[in-house]
Coordinates of C-alpha atoms in Angstrom, one line a residue:
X1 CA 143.8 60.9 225.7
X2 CA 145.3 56.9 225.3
X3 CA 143.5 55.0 223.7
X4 CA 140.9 53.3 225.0
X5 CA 142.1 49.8 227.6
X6 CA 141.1 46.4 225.9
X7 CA 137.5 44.8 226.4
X8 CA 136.7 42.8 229.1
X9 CA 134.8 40.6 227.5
X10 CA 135.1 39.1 223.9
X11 CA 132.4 36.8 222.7
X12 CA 133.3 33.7 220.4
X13 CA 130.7 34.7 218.0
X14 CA 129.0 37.9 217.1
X15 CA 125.8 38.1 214.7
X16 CA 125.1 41.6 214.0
X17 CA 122.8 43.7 211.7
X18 CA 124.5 46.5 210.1
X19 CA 123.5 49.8 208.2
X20 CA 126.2 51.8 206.0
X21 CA 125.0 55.3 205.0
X22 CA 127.4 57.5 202.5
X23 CA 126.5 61.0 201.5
X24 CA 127.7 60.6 198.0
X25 CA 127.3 64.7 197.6
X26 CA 129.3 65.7 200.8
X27 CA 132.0 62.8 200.7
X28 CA 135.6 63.6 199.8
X29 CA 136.2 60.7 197.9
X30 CA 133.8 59.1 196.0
X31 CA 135.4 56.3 195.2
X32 CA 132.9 56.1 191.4
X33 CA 130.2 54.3 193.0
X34 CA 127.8 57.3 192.7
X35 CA 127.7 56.1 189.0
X36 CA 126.0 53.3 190.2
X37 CA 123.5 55.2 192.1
X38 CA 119.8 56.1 190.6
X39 CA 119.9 59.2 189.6
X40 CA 117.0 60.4 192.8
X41 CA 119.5 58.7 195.1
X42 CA 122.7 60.7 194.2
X43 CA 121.9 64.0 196.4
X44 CA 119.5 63.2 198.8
X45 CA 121.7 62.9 201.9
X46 CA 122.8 59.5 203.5
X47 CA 121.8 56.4 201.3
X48 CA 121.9 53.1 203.4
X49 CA 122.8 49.6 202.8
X50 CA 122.0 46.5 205.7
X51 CA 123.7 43.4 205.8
X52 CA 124.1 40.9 208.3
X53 CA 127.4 39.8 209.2
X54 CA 128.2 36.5 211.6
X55 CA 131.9 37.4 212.9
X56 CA 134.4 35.0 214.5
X57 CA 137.1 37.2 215.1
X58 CA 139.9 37.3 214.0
X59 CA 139.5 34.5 211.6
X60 CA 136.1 34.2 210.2
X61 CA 133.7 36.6 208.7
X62 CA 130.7 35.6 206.5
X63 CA 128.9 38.7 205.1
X64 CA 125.6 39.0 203.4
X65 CA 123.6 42.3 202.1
X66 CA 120.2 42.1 203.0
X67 CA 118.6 45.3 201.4
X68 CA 120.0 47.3 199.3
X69 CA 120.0 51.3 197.8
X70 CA 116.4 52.1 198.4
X71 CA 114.8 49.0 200.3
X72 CA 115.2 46.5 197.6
X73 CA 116.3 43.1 198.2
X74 CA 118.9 42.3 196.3
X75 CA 120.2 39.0 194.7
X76 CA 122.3 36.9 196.4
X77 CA 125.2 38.8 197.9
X78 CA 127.9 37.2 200.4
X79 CA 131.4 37.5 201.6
X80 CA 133.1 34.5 203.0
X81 CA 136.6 34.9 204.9
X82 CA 138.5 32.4 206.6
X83 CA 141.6 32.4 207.5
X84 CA 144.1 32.7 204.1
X85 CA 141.1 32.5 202.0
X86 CA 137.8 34.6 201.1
X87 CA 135.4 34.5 198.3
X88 CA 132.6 36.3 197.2
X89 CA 129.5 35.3 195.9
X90 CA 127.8 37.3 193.4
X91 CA 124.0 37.7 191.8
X92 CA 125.1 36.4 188.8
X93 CA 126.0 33.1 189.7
X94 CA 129.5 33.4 190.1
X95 CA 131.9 33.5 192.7
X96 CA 135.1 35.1 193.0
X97 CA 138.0 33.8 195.1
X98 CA 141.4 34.6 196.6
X99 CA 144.2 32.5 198.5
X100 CA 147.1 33.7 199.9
X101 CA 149.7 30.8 198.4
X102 CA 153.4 31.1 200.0
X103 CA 154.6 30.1 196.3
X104 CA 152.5 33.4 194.9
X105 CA 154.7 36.8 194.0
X106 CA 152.3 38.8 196.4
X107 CA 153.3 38.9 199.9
X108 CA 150.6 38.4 203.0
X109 CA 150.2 41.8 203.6
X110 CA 149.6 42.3 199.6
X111 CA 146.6 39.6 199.7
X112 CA 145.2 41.4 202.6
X113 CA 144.3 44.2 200.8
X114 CA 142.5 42.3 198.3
X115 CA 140.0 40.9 200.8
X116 CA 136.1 42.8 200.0
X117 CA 135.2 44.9 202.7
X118 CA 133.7 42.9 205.7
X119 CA 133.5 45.3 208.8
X120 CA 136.6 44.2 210.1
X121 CA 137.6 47.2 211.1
X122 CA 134.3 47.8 214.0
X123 CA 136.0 45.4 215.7
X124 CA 139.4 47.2 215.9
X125 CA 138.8 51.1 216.7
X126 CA 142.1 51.1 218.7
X127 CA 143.6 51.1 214.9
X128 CA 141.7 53.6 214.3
X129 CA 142.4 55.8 217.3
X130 CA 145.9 55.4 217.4
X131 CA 145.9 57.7 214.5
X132 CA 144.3 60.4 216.1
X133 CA 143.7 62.8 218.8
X134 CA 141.3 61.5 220.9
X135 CA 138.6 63.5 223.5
X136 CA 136.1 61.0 225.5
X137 CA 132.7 63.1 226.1
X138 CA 129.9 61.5 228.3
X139 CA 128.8 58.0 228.2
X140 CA 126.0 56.7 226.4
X141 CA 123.8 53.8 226.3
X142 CA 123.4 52.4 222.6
X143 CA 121.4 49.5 222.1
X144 CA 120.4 49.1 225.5
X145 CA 124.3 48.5 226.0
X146 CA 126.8 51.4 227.4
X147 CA 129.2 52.9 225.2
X148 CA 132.3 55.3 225.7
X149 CA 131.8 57.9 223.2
X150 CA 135.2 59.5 221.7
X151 CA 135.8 62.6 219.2
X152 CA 139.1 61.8 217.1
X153 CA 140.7 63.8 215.2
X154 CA 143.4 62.4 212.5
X155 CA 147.1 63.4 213.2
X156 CA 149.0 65.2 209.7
X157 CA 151.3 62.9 208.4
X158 CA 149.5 59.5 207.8
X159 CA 148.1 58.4 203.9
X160 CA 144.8 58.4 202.9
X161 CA 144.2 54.7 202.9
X162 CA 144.9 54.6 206.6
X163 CA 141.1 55.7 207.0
X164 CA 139.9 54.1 204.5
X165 CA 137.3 52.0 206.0
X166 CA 136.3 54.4 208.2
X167 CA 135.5 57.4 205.8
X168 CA 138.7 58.5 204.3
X169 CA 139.3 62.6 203.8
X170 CA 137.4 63.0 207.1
X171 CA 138.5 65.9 209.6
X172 CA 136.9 63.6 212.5
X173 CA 135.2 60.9 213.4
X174 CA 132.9 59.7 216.4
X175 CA 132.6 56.4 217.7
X176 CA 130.6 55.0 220.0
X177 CA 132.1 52.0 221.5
X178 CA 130.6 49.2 223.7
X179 CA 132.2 49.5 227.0
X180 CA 132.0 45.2 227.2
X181 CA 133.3 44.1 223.9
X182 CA 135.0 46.5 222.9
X183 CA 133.3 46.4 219.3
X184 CA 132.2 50.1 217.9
X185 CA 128.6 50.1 217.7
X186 CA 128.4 53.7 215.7
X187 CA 131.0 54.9 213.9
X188 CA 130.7 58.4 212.4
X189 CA 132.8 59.9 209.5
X190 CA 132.6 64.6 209.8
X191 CA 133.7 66.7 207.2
X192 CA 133.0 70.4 208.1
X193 CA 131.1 69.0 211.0
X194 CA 128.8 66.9 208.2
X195 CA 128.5 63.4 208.7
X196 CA 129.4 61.7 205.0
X197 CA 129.9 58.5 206.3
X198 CA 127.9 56.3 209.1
X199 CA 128.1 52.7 210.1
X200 CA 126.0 51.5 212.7
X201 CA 125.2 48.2 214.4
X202 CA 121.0 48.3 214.8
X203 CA 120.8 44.4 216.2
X204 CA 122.9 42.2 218.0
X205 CA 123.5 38.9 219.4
X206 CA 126.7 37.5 221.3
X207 CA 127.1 33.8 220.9
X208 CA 124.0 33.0 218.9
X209 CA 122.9 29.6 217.6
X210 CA 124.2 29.1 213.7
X211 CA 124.4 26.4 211.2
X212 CA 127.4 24.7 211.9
X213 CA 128.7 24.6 207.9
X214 CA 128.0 28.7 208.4
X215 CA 131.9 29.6 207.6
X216 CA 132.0 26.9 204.9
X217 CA 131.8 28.3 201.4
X218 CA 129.4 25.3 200.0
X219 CA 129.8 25.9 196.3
X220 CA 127.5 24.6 194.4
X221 CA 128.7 22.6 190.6
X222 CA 126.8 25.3 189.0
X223 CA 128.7 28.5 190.4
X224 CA 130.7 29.9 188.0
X225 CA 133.9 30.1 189.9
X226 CA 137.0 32.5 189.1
X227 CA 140.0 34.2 191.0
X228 CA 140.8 37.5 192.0
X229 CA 142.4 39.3 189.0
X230 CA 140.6 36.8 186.2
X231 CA 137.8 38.3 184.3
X232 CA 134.7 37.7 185.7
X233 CA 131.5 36.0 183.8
X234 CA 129.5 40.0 183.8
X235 CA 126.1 40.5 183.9
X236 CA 123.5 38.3 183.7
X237 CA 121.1 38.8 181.4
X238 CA 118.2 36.7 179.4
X239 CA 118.3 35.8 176.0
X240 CA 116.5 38.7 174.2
X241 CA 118.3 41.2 175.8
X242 CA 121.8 39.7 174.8
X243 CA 120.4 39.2 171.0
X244 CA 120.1 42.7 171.3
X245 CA 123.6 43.4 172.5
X246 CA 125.4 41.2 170.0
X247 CA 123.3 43.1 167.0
X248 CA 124.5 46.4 167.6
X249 CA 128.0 45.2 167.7
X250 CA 127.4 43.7 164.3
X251 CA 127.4 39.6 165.2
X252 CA 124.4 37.0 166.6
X253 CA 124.0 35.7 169.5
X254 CA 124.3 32.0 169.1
X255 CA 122.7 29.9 170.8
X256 CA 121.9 25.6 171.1
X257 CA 118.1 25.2 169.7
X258 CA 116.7 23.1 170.8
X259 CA 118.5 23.0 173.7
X260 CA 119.7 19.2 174.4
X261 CA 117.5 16.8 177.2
X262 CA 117.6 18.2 180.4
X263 CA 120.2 21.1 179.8
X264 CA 119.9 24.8 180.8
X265 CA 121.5 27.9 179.7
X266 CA 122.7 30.6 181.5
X267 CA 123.8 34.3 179.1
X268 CA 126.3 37.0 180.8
X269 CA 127.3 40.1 179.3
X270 CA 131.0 41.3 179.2
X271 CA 131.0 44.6 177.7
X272 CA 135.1 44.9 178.1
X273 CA 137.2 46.1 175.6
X274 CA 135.0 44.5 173.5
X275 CA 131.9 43.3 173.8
X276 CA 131.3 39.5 174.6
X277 CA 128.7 37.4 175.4
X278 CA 129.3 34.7 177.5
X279 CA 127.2 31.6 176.8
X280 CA 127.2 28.4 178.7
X281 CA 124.9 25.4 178.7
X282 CA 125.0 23.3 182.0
X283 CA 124.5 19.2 180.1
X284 CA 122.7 16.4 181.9
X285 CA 126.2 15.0 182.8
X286 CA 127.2 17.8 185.1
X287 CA 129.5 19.0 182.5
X288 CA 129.2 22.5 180.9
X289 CA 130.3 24.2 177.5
X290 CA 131.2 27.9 177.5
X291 CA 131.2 29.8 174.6
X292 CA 132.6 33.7 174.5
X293 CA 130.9 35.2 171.1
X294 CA 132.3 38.4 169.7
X295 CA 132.7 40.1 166.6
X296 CA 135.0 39.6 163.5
X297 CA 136.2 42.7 164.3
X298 CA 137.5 42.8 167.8
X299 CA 139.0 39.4 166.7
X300 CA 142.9 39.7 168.2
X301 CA 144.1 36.7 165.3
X302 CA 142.4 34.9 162.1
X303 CA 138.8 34.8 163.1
X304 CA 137.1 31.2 164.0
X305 CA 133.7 32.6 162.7
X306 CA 130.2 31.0 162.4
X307 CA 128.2 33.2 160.2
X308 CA 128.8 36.5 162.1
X309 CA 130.4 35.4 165.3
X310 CA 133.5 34.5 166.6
X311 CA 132.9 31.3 169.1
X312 CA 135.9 30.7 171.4
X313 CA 134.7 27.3 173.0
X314 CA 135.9 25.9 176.9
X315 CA 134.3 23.8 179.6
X316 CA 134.1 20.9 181.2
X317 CA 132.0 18.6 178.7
X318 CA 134.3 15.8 176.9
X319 CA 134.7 16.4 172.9
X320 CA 132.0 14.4 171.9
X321 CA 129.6 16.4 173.8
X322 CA 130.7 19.6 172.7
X323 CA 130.5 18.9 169.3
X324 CA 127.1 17.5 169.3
X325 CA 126.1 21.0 171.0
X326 CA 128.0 22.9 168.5
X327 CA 125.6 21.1 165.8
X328 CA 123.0 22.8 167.5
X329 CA 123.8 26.5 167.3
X330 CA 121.9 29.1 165.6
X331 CA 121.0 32.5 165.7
X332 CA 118.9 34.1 168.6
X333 CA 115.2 35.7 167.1
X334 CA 112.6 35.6 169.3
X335 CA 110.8 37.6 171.5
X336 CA 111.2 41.8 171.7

């Protein structure tokens, strides 16, 4: 069968709600995010995610997870992509970001690839059916809407990373695809005639009302803001917890006490190569002082120690500033 003719219709703005299911037993390719699972969640058959995604096709996505591995809301969780440029905010305050530069090494097509995951790909299933042998079977209706339903199977001779959105080492899929837009509203990944893989659409809107800043990215001064490739800030954690860290590496976790007027501090952990524990301390002035504190021993030249710790010192805060915080260190020992 040829693939499917082009939609009709194609709105200037969808606003869908979304469920991803993996069967982490069943699924050729894990990827390592079972690791991440809970352990009751590892074989118990599809484990869903929701998000909510406002699409502009083809330039503009904005993604956001709404619940997470079983039902809990997470923190906040967003892709932004526009154009040349995406970034992704993460629970932990900080935001990671790509550009495609003409002056960078990486070609176009290279930056693609590094763009998150952002359901792109519903809105294409000719690319995915172009790869394939293709049977229609009856229409459906799917969210009140009607949908061609087609069986593909993939043709020999294309990589892996072909289907890799849509449930790579699959020996077929089934999509059902809205006969109006065009957009797949059920896309099913089979293995042995199991489903391992499902994305679905459960709500939708064409041409809704949104904020008009909605595909701005609106950082705010206190994100912690790197780019794709730099090492990220880690895990955010609170005080006690990193005291504990730094201990059983054998340093303290240093910290400003008192902190100064109107300041706040904000602890991520790095566990790397080595350990670090990322300190900074937002100042009334808007500037900031980071602080990475690590062992003598994972040290990589002559140590600059304080007591136990190494402090390698950045940020925003002019020298004065910083040096009146440094004053203030000293080791984290309170509470369990």
């Amino acid at each position: 069968m040829a693939v499917p003719p082009a939609p009709a219709f194609r709105p200037a703005l969808y606003r869908l709600r979304l469920r991803h299911g993996v069967d982490f037993a069943r699924r050729p390719e894990p990827l390592g995010q079972v690791e991440y699972l809970p352990p009751e969640h590892r074989r118990c058959g599809l484990v869903t995610v929701e998000y909510e995604l406002h699409a502009k096709p083809p330039a503009r996505w904005r993604l956001c997870r709404v619940r997470g591995v079983g039902g809990e809301t997470p923190g906040r969780d967003e892709i932004l992509v526009v154009e040349d440029r995406w970034y992704w905010f993460h629970p932990n305050d900080d935001v990671e970001y790509d550009e495609y530069r003409p002056e960078d090494a990486a070609p176009y097509d290279a930056y693609q690839q590094t763009v998150p995951d952002h359901f792109q790909h519903l809105f294409e299933p000719d690319s995915l059916l172009a790869l394939c042998q293709v049977q229609r079977t009856p229409p459906a209706v799917l969210l009140g809407r009607s949908v061609r339903v087609v069986v593909a199977h993939p043709r020999p001779g294309h990589p892996a990373r072909a289907f890799a959105l849509w449930g790579p080492g699959a020996d077929a899929y089934r999509l059902h695809i809205d006969a109006s837009t065009g957009l797949a509203l059920r896309a099913e990944a089979f293995v042995a005639g199991h489903p391992f893989q499902v994305d679905e659409v459960v709500g939708l809107e064409l041409d809704p009302d949104v904020p008009p800043a909605l595909f701005e990215a609106g950082l705010d001064p206190r994100d912690v803001l790197y780019r794709r490739g730099d090492i990220g800030p880690g895990r955010r954690v609170p005080p006690a917890r990193a005291a504990r860290y730094a201990a059983a590496e054998g340093f303290d976790l240093l910290l400003p006490q008192p902190l100064p007027p109107e300041g706040s501090l904000r602890i991520w952990d790095r566990p790397l190569s080595r350990r670090e524990i990322r300190v900074q301390v937002d100042l009334a002035s808007g500037r900031h002082v980071v602080m990475l504190q690590y062992a003598a021993h994972d040290a990589s030249g002559p140590p600059a120690l304080r007591g136990r710790t190494c402090v390698d010192v950045s940020g925003t805060a002019d020298p004065e500033e910083t040096e009146n915080l440094m004053a203030l260190l000293a080791p984290y020992a309170d509470g369990p």
